[in-house]
Amino acid sequence: MPSYIIEGGKRLEGEATVSGSKNASLPILAATILNNGITKLYNVPEIRDTKITQEILKFLGCKVKKSKGKIEINSKNITKKEIPEHLMHQMRSTVILAGAILARFKEVTFSYPGGCDIGSRPIDLHLSGFEKLGINIVKNAGFIVCKCDKIVGANINLDFPSVGATENIILASVFAEGETNITNAAMEPEIVDLANCLNKMGAKIEGAGTSNIKIIGVKRLNEVSYTIMPDRIEAGSLLCMTAITGGKIKLNNVILDHINPIVNKLEETGCKIVKDKSSILLEAPKKLKAVDIKTMPYPGFPTDMQSVFASILTVAKGTSIIVENIFENRYKYMSELKKMGAKITIEGRTAVIKGVRKLTGAKVLSTDLRGGAALVSAALVAKGETEITNIDYILRGYEALDEKLRKLGANIKIKEGD
Ligand code: EPZ
């Protein structure tokens, strides 16, 4: 696998533009199955996860045409109703396709999605939601077979506001007979983007972005063109990567509401922030102040920002306390930060970070997507050279990250793997 080679110590300064949202693109790519026709999507980020999802759409029988900034999917000739195991295991969020295939064909077969290094990632809430919609589920030898004669709207309460389960139930119920009400639904902006795209196709979804979502079943959906919203986690990551270097950045193509919790915390560290309609200007102090972080479902501080934010606190002035409330195993990257001189102690879901004067470059391993991004952030300020291996994880979720950082003055290059 390729590595990043980063020479630390360069203060980042300049402008960057946020790409389309990975976590909105994936469910919206799944939604293209539903209209039995052509969907034109704009601003889909060119990253591994969107490429894998397009591979699965092609495996199912879709025609996928790509041109600059646009992906055209024709879902007329879908012939398969199963998600290939090898692709399921490459990316667990492919489970989101199950709801869309079920809505159109009333059957789907898929294997248990791979867990990953941030937790077991069960899908019990997805499956119990499907069962409430009248779908029969048979599990054997690692495969899950879902079948039904018809999908009937139901009242579904989620034990936990799961993003994926909320999206999968919305996708599975767009053609249901009658009304589906999801209570304790996830409120993430990616769910609003999915609902906006489905409603533009002719679906009837109300309340997306709140914890009560109503889906009134319709007969069919039409062809549509849709532009994916900006990626709030990439935006937060670029702000943090600038802040750790004491730098200054003008970030374009942001939706300020989506990054509020991140911006508020960055201001607490001493960063000066000026907001414009769809851009934000951050200027960091030489030394950041320690802050405490608790991850929560949206609109709380996002779990996907926990690792990158933690990296900037390793060189802040003072001690920071982090509590990860969403995933049970999302601190693996911290052992890699310690190789660079970070002072961190972990007790269950709580991590205590004592700011140090400086980090030193080292050879470190990215354990997962956002953990890898945390190592990039630390490497930008570390003394000397850092090699980050296993960067395929990072390439899953950040479009042209090295180019964007180089344009801001970072000394970063990709070393091809052997
Ligand atoms: C989505 O994952 C995102 N992925 C994750 O981003 C993000 O961290 C997560 O939401 C939380 O915001 C995509 O959108 C593709 P969940 P998802 O279901 O849907 C438990 C990234 O870095 N749970 O909200 O898998 C689960 O174990 C990725 O971009 C169940 O118990 O997250 C976890 O503890 C990482 N049963 C919690 O809920 C279920 O059936 C949150 O999971 C489903 C989830």
PDB file of N, CA, C and O in Angstrom, residues 53-81:
ATOM      1  N   THR A  53     -18.704   1.759  -4.538  1.00  0.00           N
ATOM      2  CA  THR A  53     -20.178   1.769  -4.664  1.00  0.00           C
ATOM      3  C   THR A  53     -20.588   1.746  -6.129  1.00  0.00           C
ATOM      4  O   THR A  53     -21.531   1.040  -6.516  1.00  0.00           O
ATOM      5  N   GLN A  54     -19.859   2.467  -6.986  1.00  0.00           N
ATOM      6  CA  GLN A  54     -20.172   2.438  -8.421  1.00  0.00           C
ATOM      7  C   GLN A  54     -19.892   1.051  -9.003  1.00  0.00           C
ATOM      8  O   GLN A  54     -20.629   0.574  -9.874  1.00  0.00           O
ATOM      9  N   GLU A  55     -18.843   0.388  -8.506  1.00  0.00           N
ATOM     10  CA  GLU A  55     -18.550  -0.989  -8.960  1.00  0.00           C
ATOM     11  C   GLU A  55     -19.739  -1.906  -8.645  1.00  0.00           C
ATOM     12  O   GLU A  55     -20.153  -2.732  -9.444  1.00  0.00           O
ATOM     13  N   ILE A  56     -20.304  -1.727  -7.464  1.00  0.00           N
ATOM     14  CA  ILE A  56     -21.445  -2.595  -7.088  1.00  0.00           C
ATOM     15  C   ILE A  56     -22.652  -2.272  -7.964  1.00  0.00           C
ATOM     16  O   ILE A  56     -23.348  -3.172  -8.441  1.00  0.00           O
ATOM     17  N   LEU A  57     -22.881  -0.989  -8.235  1.00  0.00           N
ATOM     18  CA  LEU A  57     -24.011  -0.623  -9.105  1.00  0.00           C
ATOM     19  C   LEU A  57     -23.834  -1.267 -10.481  1.00  0.00           C
ATOM     20  O   LEU A  57     -24.776  -1.813 -11.057  1.00  0.00           O
ATOM     21  N   LYS A  58     -22.585  -1.272 -10.977  1.00  0.00           N
ATOM     22  CA  LYS A  58     -22.334  -1.907 -12.285  1.00  0.00           C
ATOM     23  C   LYS A  58     -22.543  -3.421 -12.175  1.00  0.00           C
ATOM     24  O   LYS A  58     -23.160  -4.038 -13.045  1.00  0.00           O
ATOM     25  N   PHE A  59     -22.097  -4.012 -11.066  1.00  0.00           N
ATOM     26  CA  PHE A  59     -22.282  -5.468 -10.861  1.00  0.00           C
ATOM     27  C   PHE A  59     -23.778  -5.815 -10.907  1.00  0.00           C
ATOM     28  O   PHE A  59     -24.183  -6.819 -11.482  1.00  0.00           O
ATOM     29  N   LEU A  60     -24.602  -4.943 -10.349  1.00  0.00           N
ATOM     30  CA  LEU A  60     -26.053  -5.190 -10.317  1.00  0.00           C
ATOM     31  C   LEU A  60     -26.683  -5.065 -11.704  1.00  0.00           C
ATOM     32  O   LEU A  60     -27.758  -5.601 -11.953  1.00  0.00           O
ATOM     33  N   GLY A  61     -25.985  -4.334 -12.627  1.00  0.00           N
ATOM     34  CA  GLY A  61     -26.515  -4.178 -13.989  1.00  0.00           C
ATOM     35  C   GLY A  61     -26.689  -2.731 -14.413  1.00  0.00           C
ATOM     36  O   GLY A  61     -27.112  -2.430 -15.524  1.00  0.00           O
ATOM     37  N   CYS A  62     -26.332  -1.788 -13.520  1.00  0.00           N
ATOM     38  CA  CYS A  62     -26.446  -0.361 -13.882  1.00  0.00           C
ATOM     39  C   CYS A  62     -25.357   0.017 -14.888  1.00  0.00           C
ATOM     40  O   CYS A  62     -24.296  -0.589 -14.919  1.00  0.00           O
ATOM     41  N   LYS A  63     -25.690   1.038 -15.715  1.00  0.00           N
ATOM     42  CA  LYS A  63     -24.664   1.635 -16.580  1.00  0.00           C
ATOM     43  C   LYS A  63     -24.183   2.887 -15.856  1.00  0.00           C
ATOM     44  O   LYS A  63     -24.999   3.694 -15.385  1.00  0.00           O
ATOM     45  N   VAL A  64     -22.857   3.008 -15.709  1.00  0.00           N
ATOM     46  CA  VAL A  64     -22.304   4.173 -14.997  1.00  0.00           C
ATOM     47  C   VAL A  64     -21.373   4.926 -15.945  1.00  0.00           C
ATOM     48  O   VAL A  64     -20.402   4.360 -16.449  1.00  0.00           O
ATOM     49  N   LYS A  65     -21.715   6.185 -16.231  1.00  0.00           N
ATOM     50  CA  LYS A  65     -20.876   6.988 -17.135  1.00  0.00           C
ATOM     51  C   LYS A  65     -20.303   8.150 -16.331  1.00  0.00           C
ATOM     52  O   LYS A  65     -21.041   8.840 -15.616  1.00  0.00           O
ATOM     53  N   LYS A  66     -18.969   8.352 -16.404  1.00  0.00           N
ATOM     54  CA  LYS A  66     -18.357   9.438 -15.640  1.00  0.00           C
ATOM     55  C   LYS A  66     -17.748  10.465 -16.557  1.00  0.00           C
ATOM     56  O   LYS A  66     -17.139  10.125 -17.558  1.00  0.00           O
ATOM     57  N   SER A  67     -18.007  11.732 -16.250  1.00  0.00           N
ATOM     58  CA  SER A  67     -17.263  12.801 -16.956  1.00  0.00           C
ATOM     59  C   SER A  67     -16.900  13.816 -15.879  1.00  0.00           C
ATOM     60  O   SER A  67     -17.307  13.694 -14.734  1.00  0.00           O
ATOM     61  N   LYS A  68     -16.157  14.848 -16.240  1.00  0.00           N
ATOM     62  CA  LYS A  68     -15.626  15.779 -15.234  1.00  0.00           C
ATOM     63  C   LYS A  68     -16.737  16.246 -14.286  1.00  0.00           C
ATOM     64  O   LYS A  68     -17.680  16.905 -14.693  1.00  0.00           O
ATOM     65  N   GLY A  69     -16.601  15.833 -13.015  1.00  0.00           N
ATOM     66  CA  GLY A  69     -17.519  16.337 -11.991  1.00  0.00           C
ATOM     67  C   GLY A  69     -18.929  15.784 -12.064  1.00  0.00           C
ATOM     68  O   GLY A  69     -19.785  16.157 -11.271  1.00  0.00           O
ATOM     69  N   LYS A  70     -19.194  14.881 -13.054  1.00  0.00           N
ATOM     70  CA  LYS A  70     -20.563  14.350 -13.153  1.00  0.00           C
ATOM     71  C   LYS A  70     -20.515  12.819 -13.269  1.00  0.00           C
ATOM     72  O   LYS A  70     -19.649  12.276 -13.924  1.00  0.00           O
ATOM     73  N   ILE A  71     -21.467  12.165 -12.589  1.00  0.00           N
ATOM     74  CA  ILE A  71     -21.631  10.714 -12.738  1.00  0.00           C
ATOM     75  C   ILE A  71     -23.071  10.474 -13.186  1.00  0.00           C
ATOM     76  O   ILE A  71     -24.005  11.010 -12.584  1.00  0.00           O
ATOM     77  N   GLU A  72     -23.234   9.714 -14.284  1.00  0.00           N
ATOM     78  CA  GLU A  72     -24.577   9.417 -14.775  1.00  0.00           C
ATOM     79  C   GLU A  72     -24.831   7.922 -14.579  1.00  0.00           C
ATOM     80  O   GLU A  72     -24.051   7.096 -15.051  1.00  0.00           O
ATOM     81  N   ILE A  73     -25.862   7.611 -13.814  1.00  0.00           N
ATOM     82  CA  ILE A  73     -26.180   6.196 -13.549  1.00  0.00           C
ATOM     83  C   ILE A  73     -27.515   5.852 -14.191  1.00  0.00           C
ATOM     84  O   ILE A  73     -28.502   6.571 -13.996  1.00  0.00           O
ATOM     85  N   ASN A  74     -27.522   4.776 -14.996  1.00  0.00           N
ATOM     86  CA  ASN A  74     -28.775   4.309 -15.599  1.00  0.00           C
ATOM     87  C   ASN A  74     -29.121   2.966 -14.953  1.00  0.00           C
ATOM     88  O   ASN A  74     -28.428   1.984 -15.134  1.00  0.00           O
ATOM     89  N   SER A  75     -30.210   2.967 -14.176  1.00  0.00           N
ATOM     90  CA  SER A  75     -30.536   1.758 -13.381  1.00  0.00           C
ATOM     91  C   SER A  75     -31.656   0.943 -14.041  1.00  0.00           C
ATOM     92  O   SER A  75     -32.322   0.147 -13.385  1.00  0.00           O
ATOM     93  N   LYS A  76     -31.847   1.143 -15.374  1.00  0.00           N
ATOM     94  CA  LYS A  76     -32.940   0.445 -16.081  1.00  0.00           C
ATOM     95  C   LYS A  76     -32.745  -1.074 -16.053  1.00  0.00           C
ATOM     96  O   LYS A  76     -33.676  -1.817 -15.800  1.00  0.00           O
ATOM     97  N   ASN A  77     -31.504  -1.519 -16.322  1.00  0.00           N
ATOM     98  CA  ASN A  77     -31.331  -2.957 -16.559  1.00  0.00           C
ATOM     99  C   ASN A  77     -30.694  -3.708 -15.402  1.00  0.00           C
ATOM    100  O   ASN A  77     -29.792  -4.502 -15.596  1.00  0.00           O
ATOM    101  N   ILE A  78     -31.191  -3.449 -14.206  1.00  0.00           N
ATOM    102  CA  ILE A  78     -30.629  -4.208 -13.063  1.00  0.00           C
ATOM    103  C   ILE A  78     -31.129  -5.651 -13.149  1.00  0.00           C
ATOM    104  O   ILE A  78     -32.313  -5.899 -13.309  1.00  0.00           O
ATOM    105  N   THR A  79     -30.207  -6.599 -13.066  1.00  0.00           N
ATOM    106  CA  THR A  79     -30.598  -8.009 -13.162  1.00  0.00           C
ATOM    107  C   THR A  79     -30.272  -8.775 -11.879  1.00  0.00           C
ATOM    108  O   THR A  79     -30.803  -9.829 -11.640  1.00  0.00           O
ATOM    109  N   LYS A  80     -29.380  -8.244 -11.074  1.00  0.00           N
ATOM    110  CA  LYS A  80     -28.965  -8.987  -9.871  1.00  0.00           C
ATOM    111  C   LYS A  80     -29.560  -8.325  -8.627  1.00  0.00           C
ATOM    112  O   LYS A  80     -29.772  -7.127  -8.584  1.00  0.00           O
ATOM    113  N   LYS A  81     -29.815  -9.177  -7.609  1.00  0.00           N
ATOM    114  CA  LYS A  81     -30.352  -8.661  -6.350  1.00  0.00           C
ATOM    115  C   LYS A  81     -29.474  -9.039  -5.172  1.00  0.00           C
ATOM    116  O   LYS A  81     -29.936  -9.148  -4.039  1.00  0.00           O
TER     117      LYS A  81
END
